[in-house]
XYZ file of C-alpha atoms in Angstrom:
676
model
C 119.446 130.435 62.331
C 121.396 129.458 65.500
C 123.997 127.640 63.536
C 124.468 130.655 61.353
C 124.792 133.001 64.352
C 127.399 130.750 65.901
C 129.390 130.314 62.610
C 129.262 134.106 61.998
C 130.615 134.943 65.404
C 133.378 132.334 65.056
C 134.530 133.902 61.732
C 134.245 137.560 62.984
C 136.289 136.738 66.087
C 138.993 135.118 64.000
C 139.436 138.093 61.775
C 139.446 140.406 64.891
C 142.252 138.438 66.462
C 144.081 138.381 63.117
C 143.811 142.191 62.743
C 145.234 142.769 66.274
C 148.114 140.391 65.615
C 148.865 142.087 62.348
C 148.933 145.445 64.168
C 151.260 144.356 66.915
C 153.227 141.462 65.285
C 155.299 141.176 62.126
C 154.102 138.464 59.718
C 157.210 138.682 57.604
C 159.996 138.550 60.188
C 158.669 136.637 63.177
C 158.610 132.859 63.433
C 155.440 131.072 62.259
C 155.027 129.107 65.538
C 155.141 132.301 67.545
C 152.459 133.931 65.409
C 150.302 130.803 65.397
C 150.485 130.354 69.187
C 149.713 133.990 69.889
C 146.894 133.988 67.293
C 145.331 130.870 68.815
C 145.475 132.228 72.379
C 143.904 135.567 71.406
C 141.317 133.850 69.266
C 140.122 131.417 71.964
C 139.912 134.318 74.540
C 137.913 136.552 72.230
C 135.720 133.551 71.287
C 134.743 132.971 74.909
C 133.743 136.611 75.236
C 131.553 136.582 72.048
C 129.907 133.210 72.507
C 129.053 133.572 76.292
C 125.915 135.764 75.650
C 124.504 133.060 73.414
C 125.040 130.548 76.275
C 123.207 132.871 78.714
C 120.194 133.296 76.461
C 119.978 129.549 75.825
C 120.206 128.832 79.633
C 117.316 131.366 80.253
C 115.197 129.470 77.680
C 115.902 126.175 79.322
C 114.975 127.616 82.793
C 111.763 128.879 81.308
C 110.898 125.321 80.025
C 111.683 123.848 83.380
C 109.405 126.372 85.161
C 106.549 125.550 82.798
C 106.897 121.828 83.243
C 106.717 122.074 87.073
C 103.135 121.396 88.465
C 101.341 124.349 90.135
C 101.439 124.288 93.999
C 98.243 122.869 95.572
C 96.196 124.919 98.061
C 96.406 124.239 101.784
C 93.369 122.452 103.201
C 93.353 124.786 106.204
C 92.823 127.782 103.902
C 89.463 129.434 104.219
C 86.924 129.416 101.456
C 87.296 133.097 100.578
C 91.102 132.740 100.112
C 90.580 129.647 98.083
C 88.132 131.279 95.710
C 90.411 134.342 95.477
C 93.453 132.219 94.714
C 91.615 129.964 92.261
C 90.489 133.002 90.190
C 93.299 133.673 87.677
C 94.174 137.247 87.132
C 95.960 138.885 84.197
C 99.120 139.485 86.100
C 99.279 135.799 87.125
C 99.038 134.511 83.630
C 102.130 132.556 82.637
C 103.756 133.739 79.490
C 104.668 131.098 76.988
C 108.351 130.277 76.324
C 109.662 131.514 73.062
C 112.726 129.907 71.565
C 115.529 132.507 71.012
C 116.691 133.108 67.447
C 120.206 132.062 68.530
C 119.169 128.990 70.402
C 121.969 126.317 70.489
C 120.795 122.667 70.733
C 121.688 120.539 73.745
C 125.104 118.888 73.744
C 126.898 121.469 71.517
C 127.853 124.061 74.076
C 129.336 121.777 76.658
C 131.636 120.176 74.075
C 132.506 123.602 72.651
C 133.359 125.036 75.949
C 135.377 122.062 77.023
C 137.548 122.162 73.842
C 137.998 125.951 74.114
C 138.750 126.044 77.787
C 141.251 123.160 77.937
C 142.997 124.213 74.789
C 143.529 127.713 76.245
C 144.711 126.205 79.516
C 147.261 123.998 77.740
C 148.499 127.056 75.884
C 148.932 129.213 78.879
C 150.493 126.648 81.285
C 152.510 124.410 78.969
C 153.040 125.490 75.418
C 153.354 129.271 75.452
C 155.947 129.372 78.251
C 158.035 126.841 76.419
C 157.630 128.632 73.053
C 158.469 131.891 74.825
C 161.755 130.580 76.067
C 162.418 128.876 72.678
C 161.850 132.214 70.690
C 163.955 134.201 73.085
C 166.820 131.718 73.055
C 170.033 132.571 71.233
C 170.783 128.980 70.232
C 171.922 128.245 66.718
C 170.057 124.861 66.353
C 166.696 123.558 67.171
C 168.131 121.109 69.691
C 169.955 123.915 71.483
C 166.899 126.089 71.719
C 164.766 123.274 73.096
C 167.417 122.475 75.651
C 167.558 126.150 76.825
C 163.773 126.330 76.969
C 163.526 123.236 79.078
C 166.081 124.503 81.571
C 164.435 127.896 81.861
C 161.010 126.394 82.345
C 162.162 123.731 84.957
C 161.728 126.234 87.846
C 158.477 127.562 86.350
C 156.877 124.131 86.095
C 158.273 122.991 89.393
C 156.694 125.901 91.285
C 153.228 125.147 89.958
C 153.600 121.367 90.575
C 154.554 122.167 94.188
C 151.361 124.253 94.567
C 149.124 121.642 92.979
C 150.722 119.014 95.150
C 149.965 120.975 98.261
C 146.370 121.256 97.257
C 146.242 117.510 96.641
C 147.594 116.805 100.106
C 145.096 119.164 101.644
C 142.267 117.334 99.901
C 143.607 113.895 100.780
C 143.948 114.694 104.520
C 140.470 116.139 104.697
C 138.289 113.302 106.197
C 135.023 114.339 104.435
C 136.387 114.400 100.895
C 137.069 111.501 98.579
C 139.515 111.928 95.737
C 137.995 111.428 92.357
C 138.810 112.683 88.839
C 135.925 115.196 88.983
C 137.225 116.662 92.201
C 140.800 116.793 91.034
C 139.601 118.644 87.909
C 137.609 121.046 90.021
C 140.683 121.735 92.277
C 142.888 122.493 89.222
C 140.273 124.809 87.666
C 139.679 126.544 90.989
C 143.433 127.101 91.504
C 143.834 128.527 88.013
C 140.783 130.793 88.338
C 141.961 132.037 91.741
C 145.296 133.111 90.365
C 143.499 134.821 87.466
C 141.009 136.542 89.730
C 143.807 137.996 91.795
C 145.357 139.548 88.796
C 141.942 140.408 87.171
C 140.860 142.755 90.024
C 144.220 144.639 89.916
C 143.923 145.205 86.136
C 140.224 145.985 86.281
C 140.527 148.528 89.077
C 143.069 150.451 86.956
C 141.116 150.223 83.685
C 137.735 151.340 85.100
C 139.232 154.713 85.992
C 142.031 155.150 83.363
C 139.883 154.487 80.266
C 137.181 157.138 80.934
C 139.924 159.551 82.068
C 142.027 158.942 78.983
C 139.093 159.868 76.690
C 138.438 162.983 78.751
C 142.143 164.032 78.564
C 141.984 163.372 74.829
C 139.368 166.170 74.516
C 141.875 168.648 76.077
C 144.261 169.439 73.252
C 146.506 171.499 75.472
C 146.943 168.752 77.974
C 147.444 166.240 75.260
C 150.120 168.239 73.570
C 152.061 168.771 76.794
C 151.875 165.096 77.512
C 153.205 164.398 74.028
C 156.148 166.679 74.740
C 156.805 164.633 77.873
C 156.653 161.396 76.007
C 159.017 162.773 73.328
C 161.609 163.571 75.976
C 161.428 160.103 77.565
C 161.402 158.401 74.117
C 164.409 160.372 72.972
C 166.290 159.133 76.049
C 165.304 155.588 75.361
C 166.142 155.992 71.720
C 169.682 157.300 72.564
C 170.084 154.433 75.004
C 168.993 151.889 72.397
C 171.442 153.309 69.804
C 174.271 153.314 72.288
C 173.514 149.800 73.294
C 173.355 148.621 69.686
C 176.755 150.215 68.965
C 178.283 148.436 71.864
C 176.812 145.078 70.796
C 177.973 145.700 67.178
C 181.497 146.521 68.434
C 181.582 143.267 70.253
C 180.256 141.391 67.221
C 182.936 143.132 65.084
C 185.752 141.917 67.361
C 184.424 138.447 67.489
C 183.970 138.480 63.713
C 187.555 139.579 63.113
C 188.982 137.013 65.466
C 187.109 133.990 64.002
C 188.128 133.489 60.276
C 186.395 131.716 57.399
C 187.777 128.304 58.139
C 187.113 128.244 61.816
C 184.440 125.730 63.050
C 182.529 128.467 64.816
C 182.418 130.730 61.681
C 178.937 129.516 60.723
C 177.617 130.724 64.057
C 179.208 134.196 63.356
C 177.548 134.287 59.991
C 174.212 133.672 61.656
C 174.844 136.477 64.088
C 175.844 138.822 61.281
C 172.646 138.169 59.417
C 170.691 139.461 62.398
C 172.679 142.799 62.415
C 171.466 145.900 60.472
C 172.631 146.176 56.925
C 174.969 149.100 57.396
C 176.828 147.331 60.103
C 176.988 144.194 57.949
C 178.598 146.138 55.163
C 181.042 147.798 57.531
C 182.115 144.460 59.005
C 182.322 142.906 55.589
C 184.786 145.606 54.473
C 186.990 145.072 57.441
C 187.014 141.227 57.157
C 190.104 139.542 55.772
C 188.968 135.960 54.827
C 192.496 134.989 53.607
C 193.990 134.694 57.009
C 194.094 131.276 58.650
C 192.877 130.965 62.253
C 195.703 128.539 63.003
C 198.442 130.985 62.097
C 197.894 133.081 65.216
C 197.524 131.928 68.784
C 194.396 133.859 69.723
C 191.801 133.100 72.292
C 188.517 132.300 70.606
C 185.110 132.627 72.186
C 183.196 129.532 73.140
C 179.923 128.450 71.615
C 178.121 129.366 74.872
C 179.378 132.879 74.672
C 178.243 133.123 70.995
C 174.754 132.015 72.071
C 174.658 134.825 74.570
C 175.929 137.274 71.995
C 173.270 136.139 69.512
C 170.563 136.686 72.093
C 171.915 140.130 72.783
C 171.985 141.067 69.116
C 168.390 139.980 68.593
C 167.163 142.151 71.542
C 169.284 145.139 70.689
C 168.245 145.236 67.066
C 164.509 144.778 68.037
C 164.673 147.590 70.550
C 166.548 149.909 68.205
C 164.016 149.430 65.378
C 161.182 149.855 67.775
C 162.386 153.154 69.194
C 162.990 154.526 65.656
C 159.428 153.696 64.548
C 157.909 155.026 67.797
C 159.840 158.281 67.367
C 158.482 158.933 63.930
C 154.930 158.127 65.104
C 155.213 160.390 68.118
C 156.699 163.176 65.991
C 153.666 162.980 63.672
C 151.329 163.103 66.676
C 153.077 166.166 68.101
C 153.010 168.013 64.729
C 149.338 167.236 64.316
C 148.476 168.523 67.825
C 150.416 171.720 67.154
C 148.433 172.127 63.877
C 145.247 171.623 65.761
C 146.239 174.307 68.337
C 147.033 176.722 65.483
C 143.807 176.107 63.532
C 141.494 176.439 66.478
C 141.788 180.235 66.196
C 141.358 180.271 62.368
C 138.361 182.212 61.103
C 138.519 180.590 57.639
C 137.446 177.218 59.076
C 139.950 175.466 56.863
C 142.352 172.997 58.394
C 145.975 173.704 57.332
C 148.862 171.338 57.850
C 152.317 172.573 58.553
C 153.794 169.784 56.400
C 151.230 168.640 53.806
C 151.436 165.066 52.646
C 153.255 164.481 49.267
C 150.765 161.779 48.339
C 147.658 162.769 46.402
C 144.460 162.820 48.418
C 142.176 159.868 48.177
C 138.553 159.864 47.069
C 137.378 160.293 50.704
C 139.787 163.242 51.277
C 138.620 164.997 48.039
C 134.868 164.730 48.507
C 134.049 163.840 52.118
C 136.869 164.623 54.515
C 137.643 168.055 53.070
C 139.732 170.726 54.821
C 136.501 172.283 56.076
C 135.100 168.992 57.399
C 138.530 168.166 59.002
C 138.505 171.637 60.765
C 135.001 170.977 62.218
C 136.055 167.563 63.412
C 139.447 168.242 64.777
C 138.723 171.682 66.333
C 135.067 171.443 67.324
C 133.321 168.120 67.291
C 136.104 165.669 68.311
C 136.486 167.144 71.866
C 132.811 166.944 72.506
C 132.516 163.366 71.211
C 135.316 162.319 73.565
C 133.764 164.170 76.528
C 130.400 162.398 75.976
C 132.070 159.096 75.592
C 134.014 159.614 78.704
C 130.861 160.428 80.640
C 129.083 157.334 79.366
C 132.119 155.120 80.233
C 132.275 156.697 83.700
C 128.650 155.826 84.368
C 129.413 152.278 83.210
C 132.445 152.058 85.521
C 130.373 153.165 88.553
C 127.790 150.473 87.730
C 130.558 147.880 87.576
C 132.110 148.991 90.910
C 128.673 148.937 92.579
C 127.808 145.503 91.246
C 131.225 144.090 92.204
C 130.496 145.044 95.793
C 126.908 143.813 95.892
C 126.551 140.873 93.542
C 126.515 138.321 96.372
C 123.144 139.758 97.586
C 120.302 137.940 96.015
C 117.447 139.099 98.297
C 117.142 141.922 97.518
C 118.973 142.044 94.180
C 121.433 144.890 94.366
C 123.606 144.170 91.345
C 122.529 146.515 88.591
C 123.417 144.097 85.790
C 121.396 141.296 87.497
C 118.384 143.621 87.781
C 118.568 144.427 84.072
C 118.844 140.784 83.010
C 115.962 139.687 85.259
C 113.753 142.379 83.881
C 114.458 141.229 80.406
C 114.063 137.580 81.458
C 110.421 138.214 82.573
C 109.446 139.259 79.029
C 111.874 136.746 77.379
C 113.449 139.503 75.406
C 116.439 137.392 74.240
C 117.787 140.082 71.911
C 117.999 142.597 74.704
C 119.647 139.954 77.029
C 122.324 139.196 74.435
C 122.998 142.819 73.722
C 123.209 143.603 77.379
C 125.465 140.695 78.214
C 127.683 141.519 75.181
C 128.095 145.260 76.115
C 128.815 144.406 79.738
C 131.378 141.718 79.179
C 132.928 143.773 76.325
C 133.420 146.720 78.626
C 134.944 144.448 81.266
C 137.279 142.946 78.705
C 138.225 146.438 77.337
C 139.214 147.586 80.782
C 141.322 144.497 81.421
C 142.819 143.870 77.983
C 143.638 147.543 77.424
C 145.571 147.532 80.649
C 147.505 144.520 79.483
C 148.371 146.319 76.223
C 149.554 149.354 78.267
C 151.632 147.857 80.950
C 155.409 147.673 80.483
C 157.822 145.690 82.480
C 161.433 147.019 82.170
C 161.333 146.663 78.387
C 161.177 142.884 78.658
C 157.399 142.919 78.175
C 156.162 145.714 75.961
C 153.389 145.585 73.384
C 154.188 148.159 70.750
C 151.924 148.813 67.720
C 152.954 149.129 64.138
C 154.528 145.643 63.981
C 157.103 146.447 66.662
C 156.272 143.867 69.414
C 158.813 141.097 69.865
C 158.014 137.403 70.171
C 158.470 137.261 73.872
C 155.921 140.057 74.555
C 153.418 138.584 72.104
C 153.420 135.168 73.772
C 153.399 136.712 77.217
C 150.233 138.579 76.307
C 148.656 135.400 75.055
C 149.454 133.693 78.374
C 147.794 136.634 80.288
C 144.714 136.497 78.059
C 144.201 132.770 78.618
C 144.637 133.129 82.375
C 142.398 136.247 82.756
C 139.448 135.411 80.485
C 137.952 132.381 82.371
C 137.820 134.179 85.759
C 136.539 137.271 83.956
C 133.639 135.272 82.515
C 132.884 133.719 85.867
C 132.945 137.112 87.468
C 130.484 138.350 84.841
C 128.180 135.407 85.434
C 128.248 136.208 89.173
C 127.309 139.850 88.459
C 124.136 138.768 86.633
C 123.440 135.937 89.152
C 123.906 133.098 86.677
C 126.619 131.327 88.747
C 124.898 129.124 91.362
C 128.184 128.627 93.275
C 128.087 132.352 94.272
C 124.403 133.232 94.177
C 123.367 129.879 95.930
C 120.162 129.679 93.776
C 118.753 126.530 92.432
C 118.656 127.549 88.767
C 119.727 126.038 85.477
C 123.484 126.450 85.066
C 125.064 127.688 81.894
C 127.117 125.266 79.930
C 130.228 127.338 80.720
C 129.670 126.999 84.444
C 129.070 123.278 84.118
C 132.480 122.574 82.785
C 134.161 124.554 85.497
C 133.056 122.029 88.068
C 131.676 122.747 91.543
C 133.787 125.167 93.452
C 132.138 124.022 96.706
C 134.956 121.395 96.866
C 137.035 124.262 98.258
C 134.410 126.125 100.258
C 136.740 128.737 101.707
C 137.485 129.904 98.146
C 133.939 129.786 96.899
C 132.330 131.375 99.824
C 135.146 133.710 100.876
C 137.715 134.732 98.310
C 135.410 134.709 95.255
C 132.912 137.034 97.069
C 134.912 139.493 99.140
C 138.100 139.832 97.162
C 136.362 141.795 94.265
C 135.474 144.495 96.825
C 139.082 145.504 96.734
C 138.311 147.074 93.389
C 136.981 150.188 95.239
C 140.399 150.889 96.897
C 142.153 150.280 93.516
C 139.827 152.776 91.712
C 140.447 155.395 94.421
C 144.179 154.907 94.145
C 144.037 155.152 90.332
C 141.898 158.244 90.392
C 144.404 160.120 92.595
C 147.358 158.607 90.668
C 148.971 157.186 93.758
C 150.906 154.593 91.795
C 152.255 157.178 89.361
C 153.331 159.419 92.240
C 155.070 156.573 94.022
C 156.959 155.583 90.816
C 157.933 159.267 90.323
C 159.321 159.375 93.922
C 161.327 156.230 93.224
C 163.074 157.797 90.298
C 160.885 156.484 87.448
C 159.964 159.445 85.294
C 156.179 159.774 85.212
C 153.793 162.528 84.004
C 152.890 164.315 87.265
C 151.517 167.918 86.735
C 153.007 169.451 89.901
C 156.529 167.980 89.532
C 159.595 169.992 88.633
C 161.080 166.934 86.832
C 157.941 166.810 84.640
C 158.225 170.504 83.718
C 161.870 170.091 82.688
C 161.040 167.073 80.542
C 158.159 168.897 78.902
C 160.490 171.799 78.011
C 163.059 169.343 76.666
C 160.432 167.528 74.606
C 159.142 170.870 73.162
C 162.758 171.748 72.113
C 163.166 168.318 70.503
C 159.988 168.755 68.466
C 160.984 172.301 67.472
C 164.317 170.922 66.265
C 162.649 168.267 64.203
C 160.302 170.814 62.661
C 163.364 173.020 61.696
C 164.931 170.019 60.035
C 161.870 169.245 58.016
C 161.400 172.947 57.119
C 164.957 173.014 55.713
C 164.109 170.005 53.548
C 160.908 171.726 52.365
C 162.773 174.987 51.597
C 165.380 173.093 49.629
C 162.666 171.390 47.556
C 160.988 174.708 46.957
C 164.235 176.268 45.777
C 164.838 173.307 43.460
C 161.402 173.706 41.924
C 161.972 177.497 41.349
C 165.353 176.845 39.865
C 164.582 174.112 37.414
C 160.915 175.065 36.881
C 159.602 171.545 37.035
C 157.584 169.467 39.315
C 159.555 167.437 41.843
C 159.521 163.679 41.856
C 158.050 162.401 45.087
C 160.738 159.725 45.159
C 163.385 162.575 45.658
C 161.673 163.656 48.788
C 161.379 160.184 50.206
C 165.048 159.535 49.384
C 166.072 162.654 51.255
C 163.843 161.766 54.238
C 165.387 158.320 54.311
C 168.944 159.930 54.215
C 167.952 162.275 57.060
C 166.602 159.461 59.214
C 169.667 157.367 58.350
C 172.007 160.142 59.436
C 170.033 160.532 62.676
C 170.376 156.817 63.436
C 173.965 156.684 62.345
C 175.914 159.696 63.476
C 179.191 158.215 62.365
C 177.849 157.796 58.842
C 176.658 161.426 58.816
C 180.111 162.618 59.932
C 181.828 160.558 57.182
C 179.377 161.976 54.537
C 180.108 165.471 55.776
C 183.855 164.778 55.471
C 183.453 163.542 51.955
C 181.554 166.644 50.973
C 184.259 168.830 52.426
C 186.917 166.867 50.369
C 184.877 167.359 47.214
C 184.566 171.039 47.899
C 188.319 171.420 48.458
C 189.012 169.495 45.139
C 189.936 171.727 42.210
C 188.413 170.689 38.869
C 190.535 170.598 35.777
C 189.482 172.098 32.451
C 191.005 169.888 29.791
C 189.777 172.204 26.979
C 191.804 175.139 28.250
C 195.439 175.632 27.358
C 196.542 175.921 30.939
C 195.035 174.731 34.117
C 193.446 177.558 36.133
C 194.257 177.516 39.707
C 192.153 178.377 42.750
C 188.927 177.985 40.840
C 185.929 177.682 43.068
C 184.390 174.249 43.366
C 180.927 173.721 42.006
C 181.195 176.601 39.425
C 183.745 175.123 36.994
C 181.134 174.299 34.270
C 179.987 177.869 33.945
C 183.544 179.296 34.191
C 184.987 176.926 31.637
C 186.758 178.476 28.651
C 184.932 176.254 26.167
C 183.823 178.175 23.074
C 180.385 176.641 22.939
C 179.387 177.834 26.475
C 176.334 175.684 26.361
C 176.141 175.537 30.197
C 175.796 179.250 30.793
C 172.140 179.113 31.512
C 172.496 176.297 34.055
């Protein structure tokens, strides 16, 4: 049974990591090594979170066996006869309960090997492989050797800094007279240094997530607030979208100039072809039409770019195309969200209790939509039940956050036990309720991971690190998230074990250690970290939660010029109005397309092919992304309208005949097109 539980969790965690990678990454376009490295990092971190409750229950069972094997304490000879008789008489409360083996018990020797493999693999990924692969994937080199060289140069400073820190710790340990260098102590120093760095970042992210996650669900229940915030996001995203389009056009213009200067028989032409393959298709066709491959590069004395400049241009093209595609997809997703929220606002006052969409989907409804999620059920969920569900969930998460903050400030106190999570685990430990212990541990550590990991998925660093869903995350951001996960998960698990008093280095109790704690080594080698930083630094989470609750960070960024959603700001009001106008403009555009389709149906009296609508939508989105192409199409239409058709069946050519009506005005005797 234990082997089945362990194998089942390993399989479930793998598919969970694969699902998240599929949501944020692109299996078809991104490199296999990038996807494999990110998947392995996420998988190992999630595996630690899911397997740790099994380790806790197994450790409690081992402690129970140790307690039962210890002999009962003998009576003192100085005790009086009455006390001796009273103590010798067993009562019902003093009866020792037998130890029951948990259903998920893992035999000795398996968990230490498992944790050692998982931990050191994740550390090799986060400190060695992922930084190198990150630089390799971001490099603009045209060969494997060139990319490796660039990655080594970029990581020289990175590795040198950490070697300097580790060397300083080694010198500190060597100078200390009471310590003797050994492999176990060196290992403990390295683990302690990595966990200290992770704990420093962990508290910052956890303090933000403990407040922001409950508040985000509460705000999701307020449709008006959510719609206004969507308008604000639309305004900001349109600015970013225009900036991305302008940046792409500038990069494509530079690529065009380089492509025209380097001809087909130039030695650097193969590099230009590689750059062109990374460009969008419309730009490739435009550059291909303007290319004259019959000119020899030796005929003209031109200055040609160097290979180094082409590598830089290649890197810029990759980033510009990725950013352009991401903003286009995000704009369509945000537009759908805004239209849906406006539909919810309109349907809330409907007395028919039928949810009506402004732009119904052209696809036929599925089985669920026909029989279960009907318009009536959709109205009750979207307009009535959904807001209350989010409010209740927000209240539950808020209570959980308060418990975490209290326990983070009091987990060092063992007598009395003040940590709420330690109290719950100890109550279950008395009755050996292993299922309750595993469920409580899993829910607690899952909530902590949700607060930390969701913050990782939300943060954005000047567009260089940005996790965007719908397959729009670049390789650099994917691997950076894998690095953060591998650095945050071990200190997160140690912090959780400290909250439930299962870490003897913090609780100072002589109890059986978990297998996970045993591979971490003794942190008493660096006593000022174990007895100082690990205990008192998590108390900073109170200040961070207060700052997040009053949005101090958001207000500071807004004062510095970074546009943030602040309710009492004039800039926020202007951006909301601008976003509302942008959404209204997009609605008019879609409405014109719908009206044209309806007129076409009425004119021809037939059902429209859905492919026509998708084709028109693609043309509309293409014209939005390519204003030059839309202008050229408009010019071609004007030329066609100015053209005068000729009727070869007539004796003479009629002049000044209106365009578009020459079939019906033809002098043909058959007049078979009169009804068209």
